[in-house]
mmCIF file of C-alpha atoms in Angstrom:
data_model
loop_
_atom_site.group_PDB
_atom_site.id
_atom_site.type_symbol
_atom_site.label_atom_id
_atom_site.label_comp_id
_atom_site.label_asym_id
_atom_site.label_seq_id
_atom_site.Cartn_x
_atom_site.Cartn_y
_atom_site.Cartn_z
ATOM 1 C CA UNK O 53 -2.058 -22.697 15.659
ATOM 2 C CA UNK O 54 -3.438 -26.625 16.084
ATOM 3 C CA UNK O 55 -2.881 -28.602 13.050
ATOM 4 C CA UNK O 56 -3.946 -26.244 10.678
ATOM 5 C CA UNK O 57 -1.264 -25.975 7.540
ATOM 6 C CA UNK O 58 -0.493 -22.554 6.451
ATOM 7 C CA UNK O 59 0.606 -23.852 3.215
ATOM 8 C CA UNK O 60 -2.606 -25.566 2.405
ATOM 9 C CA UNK O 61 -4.231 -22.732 0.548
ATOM 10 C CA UNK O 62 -1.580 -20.235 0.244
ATOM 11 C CA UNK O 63 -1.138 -18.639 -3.193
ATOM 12 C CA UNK O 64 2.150 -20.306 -5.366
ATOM 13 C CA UNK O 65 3.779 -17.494 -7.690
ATOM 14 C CA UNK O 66 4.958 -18.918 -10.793
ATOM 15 C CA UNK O 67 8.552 -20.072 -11.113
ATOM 16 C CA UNK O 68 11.326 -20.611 -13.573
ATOM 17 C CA UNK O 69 12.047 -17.830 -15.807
ATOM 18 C CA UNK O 70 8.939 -18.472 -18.324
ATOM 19 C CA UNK O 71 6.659 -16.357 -20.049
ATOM 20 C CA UNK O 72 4.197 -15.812 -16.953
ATOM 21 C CA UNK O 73 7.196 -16.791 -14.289
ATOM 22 C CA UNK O 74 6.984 -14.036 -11.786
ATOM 23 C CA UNK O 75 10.826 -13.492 -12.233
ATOM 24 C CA UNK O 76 9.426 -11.055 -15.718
ATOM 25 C CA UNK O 77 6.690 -10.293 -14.401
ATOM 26 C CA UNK O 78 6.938 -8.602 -11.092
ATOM 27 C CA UNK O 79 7.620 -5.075 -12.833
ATOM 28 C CA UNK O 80 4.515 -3.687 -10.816
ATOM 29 C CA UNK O 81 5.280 -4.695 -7.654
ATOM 30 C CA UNK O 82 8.654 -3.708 -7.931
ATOM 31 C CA UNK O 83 7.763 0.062 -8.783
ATOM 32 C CA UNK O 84 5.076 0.043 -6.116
ATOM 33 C CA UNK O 85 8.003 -0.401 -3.362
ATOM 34 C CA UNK O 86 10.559 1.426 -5.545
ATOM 35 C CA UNK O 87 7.893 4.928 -4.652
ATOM 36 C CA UNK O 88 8.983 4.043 -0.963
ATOM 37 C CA UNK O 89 12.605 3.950 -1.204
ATOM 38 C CA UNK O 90 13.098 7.346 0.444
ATOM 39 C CA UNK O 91 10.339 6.392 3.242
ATOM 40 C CA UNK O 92 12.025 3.234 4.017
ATOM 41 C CA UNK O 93 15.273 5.285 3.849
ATOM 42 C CA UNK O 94 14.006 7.915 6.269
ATOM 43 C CA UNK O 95 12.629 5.236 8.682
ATOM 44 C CA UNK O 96 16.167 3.483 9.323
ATOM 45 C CA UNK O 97 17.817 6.566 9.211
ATOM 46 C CA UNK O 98 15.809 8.085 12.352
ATOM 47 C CA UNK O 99 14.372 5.320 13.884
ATOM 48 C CA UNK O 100 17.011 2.288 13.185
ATOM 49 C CA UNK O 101 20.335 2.048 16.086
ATOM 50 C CA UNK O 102 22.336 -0.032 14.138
ATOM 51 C CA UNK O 103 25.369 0.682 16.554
ATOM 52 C CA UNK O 104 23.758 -0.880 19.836
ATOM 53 C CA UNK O 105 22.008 -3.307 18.219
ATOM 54 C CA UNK O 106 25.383 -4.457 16.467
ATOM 55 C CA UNK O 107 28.412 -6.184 17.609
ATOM 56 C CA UNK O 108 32.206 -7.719 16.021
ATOM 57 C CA UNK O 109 30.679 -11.158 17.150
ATOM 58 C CA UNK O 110 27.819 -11.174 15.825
ATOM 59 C CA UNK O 111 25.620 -10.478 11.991
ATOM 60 C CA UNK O 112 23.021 -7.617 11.859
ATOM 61 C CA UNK O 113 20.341 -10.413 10.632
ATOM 62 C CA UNK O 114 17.555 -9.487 8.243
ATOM 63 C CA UNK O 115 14.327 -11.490 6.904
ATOM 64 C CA UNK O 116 12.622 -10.898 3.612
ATOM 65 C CA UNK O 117 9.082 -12.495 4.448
ATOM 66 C CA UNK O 118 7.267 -13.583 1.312
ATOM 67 C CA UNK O 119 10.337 -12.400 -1.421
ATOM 68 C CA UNK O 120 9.211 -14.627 -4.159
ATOM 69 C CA UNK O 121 11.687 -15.917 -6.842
ATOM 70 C CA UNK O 122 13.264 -12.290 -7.465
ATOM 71 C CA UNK O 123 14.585 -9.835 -9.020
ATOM 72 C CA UNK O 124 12.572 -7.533 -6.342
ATOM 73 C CA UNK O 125 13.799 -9.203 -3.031
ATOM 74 C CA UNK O 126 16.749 -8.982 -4.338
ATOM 75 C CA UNK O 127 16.964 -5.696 -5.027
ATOM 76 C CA UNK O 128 15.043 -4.757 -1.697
ATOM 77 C CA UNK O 129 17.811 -6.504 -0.030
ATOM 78 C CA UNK O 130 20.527 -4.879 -1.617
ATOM 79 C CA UNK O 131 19.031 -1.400 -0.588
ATOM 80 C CA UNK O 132 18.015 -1.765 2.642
ATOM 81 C CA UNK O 133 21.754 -3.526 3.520
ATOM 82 C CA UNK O 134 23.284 -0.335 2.031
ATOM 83 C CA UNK O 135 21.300 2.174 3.948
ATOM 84 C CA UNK O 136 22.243 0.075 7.001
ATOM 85 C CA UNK O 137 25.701 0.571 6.060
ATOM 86 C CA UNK O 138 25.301 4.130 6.088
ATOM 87 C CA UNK O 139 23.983 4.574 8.939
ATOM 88 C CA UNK O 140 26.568 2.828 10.805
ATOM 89 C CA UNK O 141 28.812 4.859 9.440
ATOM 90 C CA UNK O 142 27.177 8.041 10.602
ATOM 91 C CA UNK O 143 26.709 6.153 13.886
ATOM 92 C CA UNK O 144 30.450 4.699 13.959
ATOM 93 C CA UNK O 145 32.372 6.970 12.044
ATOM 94 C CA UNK O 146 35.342 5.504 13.907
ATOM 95 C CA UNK O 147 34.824 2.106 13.593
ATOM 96 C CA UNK O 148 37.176 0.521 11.048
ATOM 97 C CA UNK O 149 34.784 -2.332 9.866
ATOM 98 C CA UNK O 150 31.601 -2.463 9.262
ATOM 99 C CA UNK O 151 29.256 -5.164 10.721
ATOM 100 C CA UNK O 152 28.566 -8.186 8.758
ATOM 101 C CA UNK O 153 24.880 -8.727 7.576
ATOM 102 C CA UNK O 154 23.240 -12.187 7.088
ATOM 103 C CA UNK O 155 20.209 -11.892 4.632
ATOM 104 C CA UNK O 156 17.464 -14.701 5.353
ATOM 105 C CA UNK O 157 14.859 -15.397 2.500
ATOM 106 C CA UNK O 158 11.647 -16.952 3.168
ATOM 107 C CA UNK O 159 8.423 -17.852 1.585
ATOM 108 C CA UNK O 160 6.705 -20.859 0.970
ATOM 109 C CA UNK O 161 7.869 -24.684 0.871
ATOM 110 C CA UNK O 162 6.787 -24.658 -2.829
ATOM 111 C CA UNK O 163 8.740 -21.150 -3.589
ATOM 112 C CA UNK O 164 11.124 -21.868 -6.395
ATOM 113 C CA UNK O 165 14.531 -20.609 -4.169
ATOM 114 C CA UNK O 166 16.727 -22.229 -7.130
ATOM 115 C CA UNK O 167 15.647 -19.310 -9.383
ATOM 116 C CA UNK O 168 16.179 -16.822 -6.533
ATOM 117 C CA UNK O 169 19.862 -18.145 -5.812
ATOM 118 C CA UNK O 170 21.071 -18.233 -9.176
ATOM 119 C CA UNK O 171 19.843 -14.659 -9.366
ATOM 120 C CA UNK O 172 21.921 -13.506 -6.614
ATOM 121 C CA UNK O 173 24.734 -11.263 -7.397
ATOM 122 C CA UNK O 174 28.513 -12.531 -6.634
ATOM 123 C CA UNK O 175 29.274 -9.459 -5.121
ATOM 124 C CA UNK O 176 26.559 -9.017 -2.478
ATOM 125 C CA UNK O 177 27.254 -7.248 0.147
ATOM 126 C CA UNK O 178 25.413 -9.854 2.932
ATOM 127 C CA UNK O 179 25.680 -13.991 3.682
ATOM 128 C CA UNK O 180 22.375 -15.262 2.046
ATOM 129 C CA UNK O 181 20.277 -18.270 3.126
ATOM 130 C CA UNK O 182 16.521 -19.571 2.548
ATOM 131 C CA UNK O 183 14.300 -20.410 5.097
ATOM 132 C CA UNK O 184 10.910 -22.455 3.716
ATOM 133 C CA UNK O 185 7.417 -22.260 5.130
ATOM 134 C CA UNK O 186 5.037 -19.840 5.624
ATOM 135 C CA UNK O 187 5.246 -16.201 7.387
ATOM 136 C CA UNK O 188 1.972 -16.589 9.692
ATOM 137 C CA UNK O 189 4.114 -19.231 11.878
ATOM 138 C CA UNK O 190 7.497 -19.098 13.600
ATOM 139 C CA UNK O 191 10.233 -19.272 11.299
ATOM 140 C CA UNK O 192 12.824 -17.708 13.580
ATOM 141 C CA UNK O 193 14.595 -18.802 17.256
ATOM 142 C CA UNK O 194 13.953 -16.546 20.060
ATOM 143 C CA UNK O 195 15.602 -12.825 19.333
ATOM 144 C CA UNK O 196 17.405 -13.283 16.584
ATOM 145 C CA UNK O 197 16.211 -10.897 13.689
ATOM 146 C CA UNK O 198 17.051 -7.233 13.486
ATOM 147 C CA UNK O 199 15.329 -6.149 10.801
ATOM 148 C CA UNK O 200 12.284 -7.404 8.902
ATOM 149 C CA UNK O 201 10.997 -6.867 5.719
ATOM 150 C CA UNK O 202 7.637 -7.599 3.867
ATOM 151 C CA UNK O 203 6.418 -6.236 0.639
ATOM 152 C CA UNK O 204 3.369 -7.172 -1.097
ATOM 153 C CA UNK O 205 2.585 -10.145 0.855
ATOM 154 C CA UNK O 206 1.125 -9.745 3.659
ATOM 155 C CA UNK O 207 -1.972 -9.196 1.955
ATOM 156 C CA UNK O 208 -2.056 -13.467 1.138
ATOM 157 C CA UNK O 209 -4.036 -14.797 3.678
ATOM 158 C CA UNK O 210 -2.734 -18.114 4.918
ATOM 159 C CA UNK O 211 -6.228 -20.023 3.899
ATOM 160 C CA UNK O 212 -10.013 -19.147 2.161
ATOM 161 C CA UNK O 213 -11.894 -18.051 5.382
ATOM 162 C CA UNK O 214 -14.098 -21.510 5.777
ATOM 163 C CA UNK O 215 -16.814 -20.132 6.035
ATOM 164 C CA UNK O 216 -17.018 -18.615 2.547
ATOM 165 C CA UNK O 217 -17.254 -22.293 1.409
ATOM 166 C CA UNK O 218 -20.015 -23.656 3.548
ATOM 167 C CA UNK O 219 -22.811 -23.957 1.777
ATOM 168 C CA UNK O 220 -24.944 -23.592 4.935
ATOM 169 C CA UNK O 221 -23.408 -20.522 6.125
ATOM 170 C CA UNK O 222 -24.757 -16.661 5.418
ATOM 171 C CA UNK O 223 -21.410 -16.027 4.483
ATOM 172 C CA UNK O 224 -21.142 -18.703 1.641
ATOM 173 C CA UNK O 225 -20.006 -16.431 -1.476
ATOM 174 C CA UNK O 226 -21.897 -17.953 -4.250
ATOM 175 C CA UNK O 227 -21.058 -16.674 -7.362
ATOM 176 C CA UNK O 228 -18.200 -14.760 -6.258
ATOM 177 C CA UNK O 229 -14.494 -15.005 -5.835
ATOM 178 C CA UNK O 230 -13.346 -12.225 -3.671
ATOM 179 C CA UNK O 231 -15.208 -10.219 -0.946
ATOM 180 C CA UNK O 232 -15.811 -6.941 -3.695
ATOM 181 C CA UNK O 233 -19.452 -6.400 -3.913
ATOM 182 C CA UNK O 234 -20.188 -8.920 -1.534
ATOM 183 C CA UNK O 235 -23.016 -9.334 1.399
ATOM 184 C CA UNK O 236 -21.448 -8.206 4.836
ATOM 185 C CA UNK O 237 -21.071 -11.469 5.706
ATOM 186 C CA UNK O 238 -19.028 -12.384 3.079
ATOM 187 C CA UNK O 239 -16.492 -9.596 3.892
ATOM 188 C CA UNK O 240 -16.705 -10.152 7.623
ATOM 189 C CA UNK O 241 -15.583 -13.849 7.129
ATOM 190 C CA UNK O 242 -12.503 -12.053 5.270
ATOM 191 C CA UNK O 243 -11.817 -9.579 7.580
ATOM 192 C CA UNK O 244 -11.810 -12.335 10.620
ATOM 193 C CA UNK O 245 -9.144 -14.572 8.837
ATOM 194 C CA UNK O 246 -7.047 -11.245 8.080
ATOM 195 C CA UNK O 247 -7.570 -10.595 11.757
ATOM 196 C CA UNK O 248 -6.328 -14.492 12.473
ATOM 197 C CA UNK O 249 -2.964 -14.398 10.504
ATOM 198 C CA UNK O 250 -2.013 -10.784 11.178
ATOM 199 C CA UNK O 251 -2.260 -11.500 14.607
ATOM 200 C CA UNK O 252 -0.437 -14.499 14.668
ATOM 201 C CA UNK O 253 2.416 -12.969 12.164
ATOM 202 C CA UNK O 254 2.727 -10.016 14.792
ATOM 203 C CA UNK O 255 3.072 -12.650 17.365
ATOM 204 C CA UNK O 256 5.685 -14.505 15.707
ATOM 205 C CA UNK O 257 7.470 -11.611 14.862
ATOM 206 C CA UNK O 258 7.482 -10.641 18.267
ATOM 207 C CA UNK O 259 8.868 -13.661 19.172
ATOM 208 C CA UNK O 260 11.799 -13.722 16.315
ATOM 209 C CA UNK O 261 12.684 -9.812 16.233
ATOM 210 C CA UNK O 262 15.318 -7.946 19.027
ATOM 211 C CA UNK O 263 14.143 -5.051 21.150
ATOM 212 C CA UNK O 264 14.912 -2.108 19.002
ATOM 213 C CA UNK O 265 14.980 -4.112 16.088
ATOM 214 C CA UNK O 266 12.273 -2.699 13.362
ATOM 215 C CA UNK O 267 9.664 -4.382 11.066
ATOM 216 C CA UNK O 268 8.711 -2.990 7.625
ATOM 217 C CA UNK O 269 5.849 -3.997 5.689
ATOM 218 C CA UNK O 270 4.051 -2.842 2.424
ATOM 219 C CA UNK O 271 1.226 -4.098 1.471
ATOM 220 C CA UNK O 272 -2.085 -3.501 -0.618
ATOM 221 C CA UNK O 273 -4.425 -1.496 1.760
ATOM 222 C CA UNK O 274 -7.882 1.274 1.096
ATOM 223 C CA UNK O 275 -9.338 3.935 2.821
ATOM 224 C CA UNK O 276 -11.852 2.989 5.739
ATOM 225 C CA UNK O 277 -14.940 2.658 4.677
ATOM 226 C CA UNK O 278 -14.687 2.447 0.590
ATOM 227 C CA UNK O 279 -16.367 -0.045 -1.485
ATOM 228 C CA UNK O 280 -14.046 -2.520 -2.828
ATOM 229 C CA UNK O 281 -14.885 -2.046 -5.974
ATOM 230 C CA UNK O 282 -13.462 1.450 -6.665
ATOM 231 C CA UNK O 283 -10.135 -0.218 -6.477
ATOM 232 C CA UNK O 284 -8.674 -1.522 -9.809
ATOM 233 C CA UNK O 285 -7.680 -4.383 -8.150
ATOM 234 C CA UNK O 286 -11.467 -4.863 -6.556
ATOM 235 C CA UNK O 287 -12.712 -3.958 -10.121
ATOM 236 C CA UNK O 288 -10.694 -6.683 -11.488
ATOM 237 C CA UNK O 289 -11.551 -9.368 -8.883
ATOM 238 C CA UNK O 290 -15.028 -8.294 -9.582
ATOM 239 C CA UNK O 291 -14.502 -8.764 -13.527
ATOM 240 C CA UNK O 292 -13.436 -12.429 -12.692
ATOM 241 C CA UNK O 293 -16.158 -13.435 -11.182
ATOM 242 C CA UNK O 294 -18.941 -12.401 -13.757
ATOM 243 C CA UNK O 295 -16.102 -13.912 -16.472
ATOM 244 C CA UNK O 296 -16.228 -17.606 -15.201
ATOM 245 C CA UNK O 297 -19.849 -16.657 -14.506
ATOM 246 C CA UNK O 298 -20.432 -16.329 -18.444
ATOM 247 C CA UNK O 299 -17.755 -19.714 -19.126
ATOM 248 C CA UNK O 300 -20.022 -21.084 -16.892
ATOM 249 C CA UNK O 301 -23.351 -20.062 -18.916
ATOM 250 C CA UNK O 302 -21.252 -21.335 -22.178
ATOM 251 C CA UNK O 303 -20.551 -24.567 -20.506
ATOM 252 C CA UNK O 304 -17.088 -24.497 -20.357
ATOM 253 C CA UNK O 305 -17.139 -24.845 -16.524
ATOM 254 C CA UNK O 306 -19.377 -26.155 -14.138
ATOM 255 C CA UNK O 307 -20.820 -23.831 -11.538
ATOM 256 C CA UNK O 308 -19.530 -25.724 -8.776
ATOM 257 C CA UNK O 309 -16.091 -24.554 -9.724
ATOM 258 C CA UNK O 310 -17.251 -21.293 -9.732
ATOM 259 C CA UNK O 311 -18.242 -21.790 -5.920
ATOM 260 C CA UNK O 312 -15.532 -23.088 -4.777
ATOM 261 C CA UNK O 313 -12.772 -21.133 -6.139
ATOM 262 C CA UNK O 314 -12.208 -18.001 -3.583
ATOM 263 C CA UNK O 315 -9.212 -15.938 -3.642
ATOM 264 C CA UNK O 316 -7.657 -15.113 -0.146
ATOM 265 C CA UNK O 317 -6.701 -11.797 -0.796
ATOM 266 C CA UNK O 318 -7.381 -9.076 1.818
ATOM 267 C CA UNK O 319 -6.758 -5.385 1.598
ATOM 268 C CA UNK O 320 -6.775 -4.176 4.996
ATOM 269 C CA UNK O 321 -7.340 -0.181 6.056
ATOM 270 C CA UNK O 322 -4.899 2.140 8.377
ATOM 271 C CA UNK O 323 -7.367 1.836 10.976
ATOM 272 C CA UNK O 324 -7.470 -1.802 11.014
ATOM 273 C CA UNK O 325 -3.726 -2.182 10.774
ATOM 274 C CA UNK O 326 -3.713 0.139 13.825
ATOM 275 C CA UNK O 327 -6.049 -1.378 15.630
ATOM 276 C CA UNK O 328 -3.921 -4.927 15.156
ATOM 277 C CA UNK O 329 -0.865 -4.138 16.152
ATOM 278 C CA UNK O 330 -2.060 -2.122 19.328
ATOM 279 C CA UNK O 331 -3.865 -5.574 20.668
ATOM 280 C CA UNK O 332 -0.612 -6.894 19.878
ATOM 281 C CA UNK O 333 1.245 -4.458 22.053
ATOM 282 C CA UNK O 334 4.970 -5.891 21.435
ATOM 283 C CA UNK O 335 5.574 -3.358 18.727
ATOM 284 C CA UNK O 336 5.166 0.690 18.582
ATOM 285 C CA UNK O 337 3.852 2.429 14.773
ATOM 286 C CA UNK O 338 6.567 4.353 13.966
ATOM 287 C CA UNK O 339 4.624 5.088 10.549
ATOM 288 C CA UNK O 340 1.349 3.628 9.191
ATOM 289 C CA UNK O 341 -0.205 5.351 5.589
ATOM 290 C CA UNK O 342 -1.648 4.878 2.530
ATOM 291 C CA UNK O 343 0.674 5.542 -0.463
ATOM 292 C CA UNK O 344 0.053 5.853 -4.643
ATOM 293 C CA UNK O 345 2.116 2.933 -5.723
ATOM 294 C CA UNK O 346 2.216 3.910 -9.139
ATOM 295 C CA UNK O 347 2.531 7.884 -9.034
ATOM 296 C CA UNK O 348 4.222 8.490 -12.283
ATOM 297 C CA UNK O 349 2.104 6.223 -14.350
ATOM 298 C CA UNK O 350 -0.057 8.413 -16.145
ATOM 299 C CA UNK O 351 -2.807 7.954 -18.649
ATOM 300 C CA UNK O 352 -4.916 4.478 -19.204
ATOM 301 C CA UNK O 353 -3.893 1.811 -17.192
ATOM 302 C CA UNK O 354 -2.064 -1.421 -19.707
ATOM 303 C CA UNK O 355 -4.529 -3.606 -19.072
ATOM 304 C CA UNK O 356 -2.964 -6.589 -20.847
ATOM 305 C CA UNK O 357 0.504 -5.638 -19.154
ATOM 306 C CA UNK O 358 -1.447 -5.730 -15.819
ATOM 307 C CA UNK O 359 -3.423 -9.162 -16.370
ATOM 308 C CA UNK O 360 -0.051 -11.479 -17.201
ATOM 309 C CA UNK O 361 1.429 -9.666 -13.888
ATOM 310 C CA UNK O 362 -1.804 -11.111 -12.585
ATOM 311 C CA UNK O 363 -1.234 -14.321 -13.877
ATOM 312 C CA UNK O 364 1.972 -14.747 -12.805
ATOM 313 C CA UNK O 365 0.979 -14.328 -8.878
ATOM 314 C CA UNK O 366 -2.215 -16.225 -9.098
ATOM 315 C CA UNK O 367 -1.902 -19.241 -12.235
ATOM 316 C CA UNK O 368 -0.279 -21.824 -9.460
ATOM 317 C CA UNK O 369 -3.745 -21.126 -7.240
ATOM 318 C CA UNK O 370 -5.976 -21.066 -10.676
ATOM 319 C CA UNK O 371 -4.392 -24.521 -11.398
ATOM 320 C CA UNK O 372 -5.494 -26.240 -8.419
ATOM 321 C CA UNK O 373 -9.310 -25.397 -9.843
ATOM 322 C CA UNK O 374 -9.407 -25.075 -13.872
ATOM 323 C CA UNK O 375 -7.647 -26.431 -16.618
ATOM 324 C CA UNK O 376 -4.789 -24.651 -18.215
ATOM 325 C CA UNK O 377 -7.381 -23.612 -21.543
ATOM 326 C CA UNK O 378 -9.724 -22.540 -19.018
ATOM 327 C CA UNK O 379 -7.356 -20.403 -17.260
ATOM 328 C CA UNK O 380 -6.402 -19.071 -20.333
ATOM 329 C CA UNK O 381 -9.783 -18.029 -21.514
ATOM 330 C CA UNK O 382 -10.198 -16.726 -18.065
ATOM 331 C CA UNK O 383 -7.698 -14.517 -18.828
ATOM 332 C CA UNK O 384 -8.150 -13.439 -22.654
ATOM 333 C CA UNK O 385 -11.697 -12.440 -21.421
ATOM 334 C CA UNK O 386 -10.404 -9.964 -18.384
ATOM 335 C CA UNK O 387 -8.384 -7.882 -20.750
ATOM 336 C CA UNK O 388 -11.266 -7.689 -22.850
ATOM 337 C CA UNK O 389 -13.457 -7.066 -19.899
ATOM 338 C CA UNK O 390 -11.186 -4.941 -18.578
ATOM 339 C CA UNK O 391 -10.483 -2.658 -21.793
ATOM 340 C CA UNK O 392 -13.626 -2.420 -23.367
ATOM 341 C CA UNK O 393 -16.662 -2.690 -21.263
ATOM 342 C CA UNK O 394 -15.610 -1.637 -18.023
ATOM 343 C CA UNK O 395 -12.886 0.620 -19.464
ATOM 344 C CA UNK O 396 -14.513 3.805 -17.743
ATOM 345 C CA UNK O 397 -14.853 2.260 -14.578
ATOM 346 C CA UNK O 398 -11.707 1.433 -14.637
ATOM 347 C CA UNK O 399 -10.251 4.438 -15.361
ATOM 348 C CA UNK O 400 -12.763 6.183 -12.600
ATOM 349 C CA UNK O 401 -10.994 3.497 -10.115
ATOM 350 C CA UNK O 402 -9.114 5.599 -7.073
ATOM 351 C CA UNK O 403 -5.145 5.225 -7.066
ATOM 352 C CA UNK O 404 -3.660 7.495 -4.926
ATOM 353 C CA UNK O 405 -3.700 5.374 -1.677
ATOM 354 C CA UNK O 406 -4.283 1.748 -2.212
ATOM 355 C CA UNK O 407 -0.570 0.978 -0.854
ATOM 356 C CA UNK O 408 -0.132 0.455 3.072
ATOM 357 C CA UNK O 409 3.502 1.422 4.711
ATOM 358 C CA UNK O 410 4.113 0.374 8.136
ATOM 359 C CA UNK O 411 7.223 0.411 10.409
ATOM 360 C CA UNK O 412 7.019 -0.744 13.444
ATOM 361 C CA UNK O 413 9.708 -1.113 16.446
ATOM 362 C CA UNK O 414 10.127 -3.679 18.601
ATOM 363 C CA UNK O 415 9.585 -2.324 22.369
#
């Protein structure tokens, strides 16, 4: 990967246990992989052989890529070790002990793991450890994960594509911060850098994970071919944009922030996922689909609910590029935005599948 720093421009949730901390406000994200539980269930049921892959001498070792500053991860973890559990007891049912599992929980040097551990329940059924530094490099020695675990992460790409920034470039997106609505070149240049780090994750991952051993990831994702925009979250990144335009009109910012500030957020489709991991050839699909992450949320979408959730994933990144009043104008003018004036569109916005699941096996 040369010099280049994953960690550079890679998005900081916030920490701590305030009011936008991502620790109260992950609620979202944790219902969007709670709708998979039985999918993920299924998947290392059929798919996962816990009893050759495990031995007396040795942990069943698992890696939560991206798992924030909790509750979710830990919740995730505690599932996932559970259904393990079962099925080596369906596998082994004369085995007198089961096998012990060593949870590993990684995200980013600046990740605040001191909230995360002092979450962790006493009674955990795994050994727990942190491991810094970001996903789209190796993290791991040679063969020595079974089981690896990503949710709503790998959608972060590990830097603004460059050339979105280049003044001199037909991809430079002016006025925007996101690839919704923009000129093909704009969502090329996005596309390419999703390209970059997926790759490289799948070849890291490669590296790191057993043969047999299995990879889950969920993830924002769309249909081929649809517009951005009919996404609430492409609606939303949409409604940012034309809100710092109008703080820029007021003079509260300069345009020049504007310009600079991109988010490096890509939503990728089936087909591209697909298309990834079969140029990567280490791994087979043993599922790949677009899910409804929310499909027993009826009725008008909480807007305000929605926008400190929001907050609480993006407010580290903001900071780097507006003052905190700024940011919070930003914000007080999206739920506005969002509830009043583009309340229809919003509403019109497809749900059903704007959630990736992928398992994939190690060959």
């Amino acid at each position: 990967m040369g010099n280049r720093n994953p960690e550079v421009d890679s998005p900081a949730t916030i920490g701590g246990d305030g009011t936008y901390s991502y620790s109260k406000n992950s609620r979202y994200q944790r219902l969007a992989a709670n709708v998979l539980s039985e999918k993920l269930d299924a998947a290392i049921t059929e798919k996962f052989d816990i009893a050759s892959l495990s031995s007396p001498s040795h942990a069943i070792r698992l890696a939560d890529l991206g798992c924030a500053t909790g509750p979710n991860t830990i919740a995730a973890m505690q599932n996932i070790v559970q259904i393990l559990q079962r099925k080596f007891k369906s596998q082994c049912p004369n085995s007198r002990t089961l096998p012990e599992f060593h949870v590993f929980f990684n995200d980013k040097i600046s990740n605040d793991f001191n909230t995360l551990f002092a979450n962790l329940p006493s009674d955990k059924p795994y050994f727990a450890a942190g491991v810094p530094g970001s996903f789209h490099a190796r993290l791991f020695p040679n063969a020595s994960l079974h089981f690896v675990y990503s949710s709503i992460a790998l959608h972060w790409l590990s830097e603004v594509p460059e050339k979105v920034t280049d003044r001199e470039s037909a991809a430079w997106n002016k006025g925007r911060v996101h690839y919704t609505s923009a000129p093909e070149e704009v969502v090329a240049a996005y596309a390419d850098q999703f390209a970059k780090d997926t790759e490289e994750f799948l070849r890291t991952r490669a590296e790191e994970v057993v043969s047999g051993g299995m990879v889950v990831i969920i993830m924002p994702g769309i249909p081929h071919g649809m517009p951005q925009r009919r996404v609430p979250s492409g609606l939303m990144y949409a409604v940012m944009a034309s809100s710092l335009l109008d703080m820029v009109n007021e003079g509260l910012i300069s345009e020049d922030e504007v310009d600079s500030f991109n988010l490096p957020l890509y939503a990728p489709s089936p087909e591209e996922m697909t298309m990834l991991v079969t140029k990567n050839g280490d791994f087979t699909i043993e599922a790949m689909e677009l899910t409804n992450p929310s499909p027993n949320t009826n009725g008008p979408i909480n807007v305000r609910g929605w926008m400190v959730h929001v907050r609480a994933a993006m407010e580290g990144m903001l900071m780097k590029h507006f003052d905190k009043d700024k940011i919070d104008e930003l914000f007080d003018r999206l739920v506005r935005k969002l509830s009043h004036e583009c309340s229809q569109e919003l509403e019109s916005c497809y749900r059903e599948g704007i959630q990736l699941f992928i398992v994939l096996k190690r060959r």
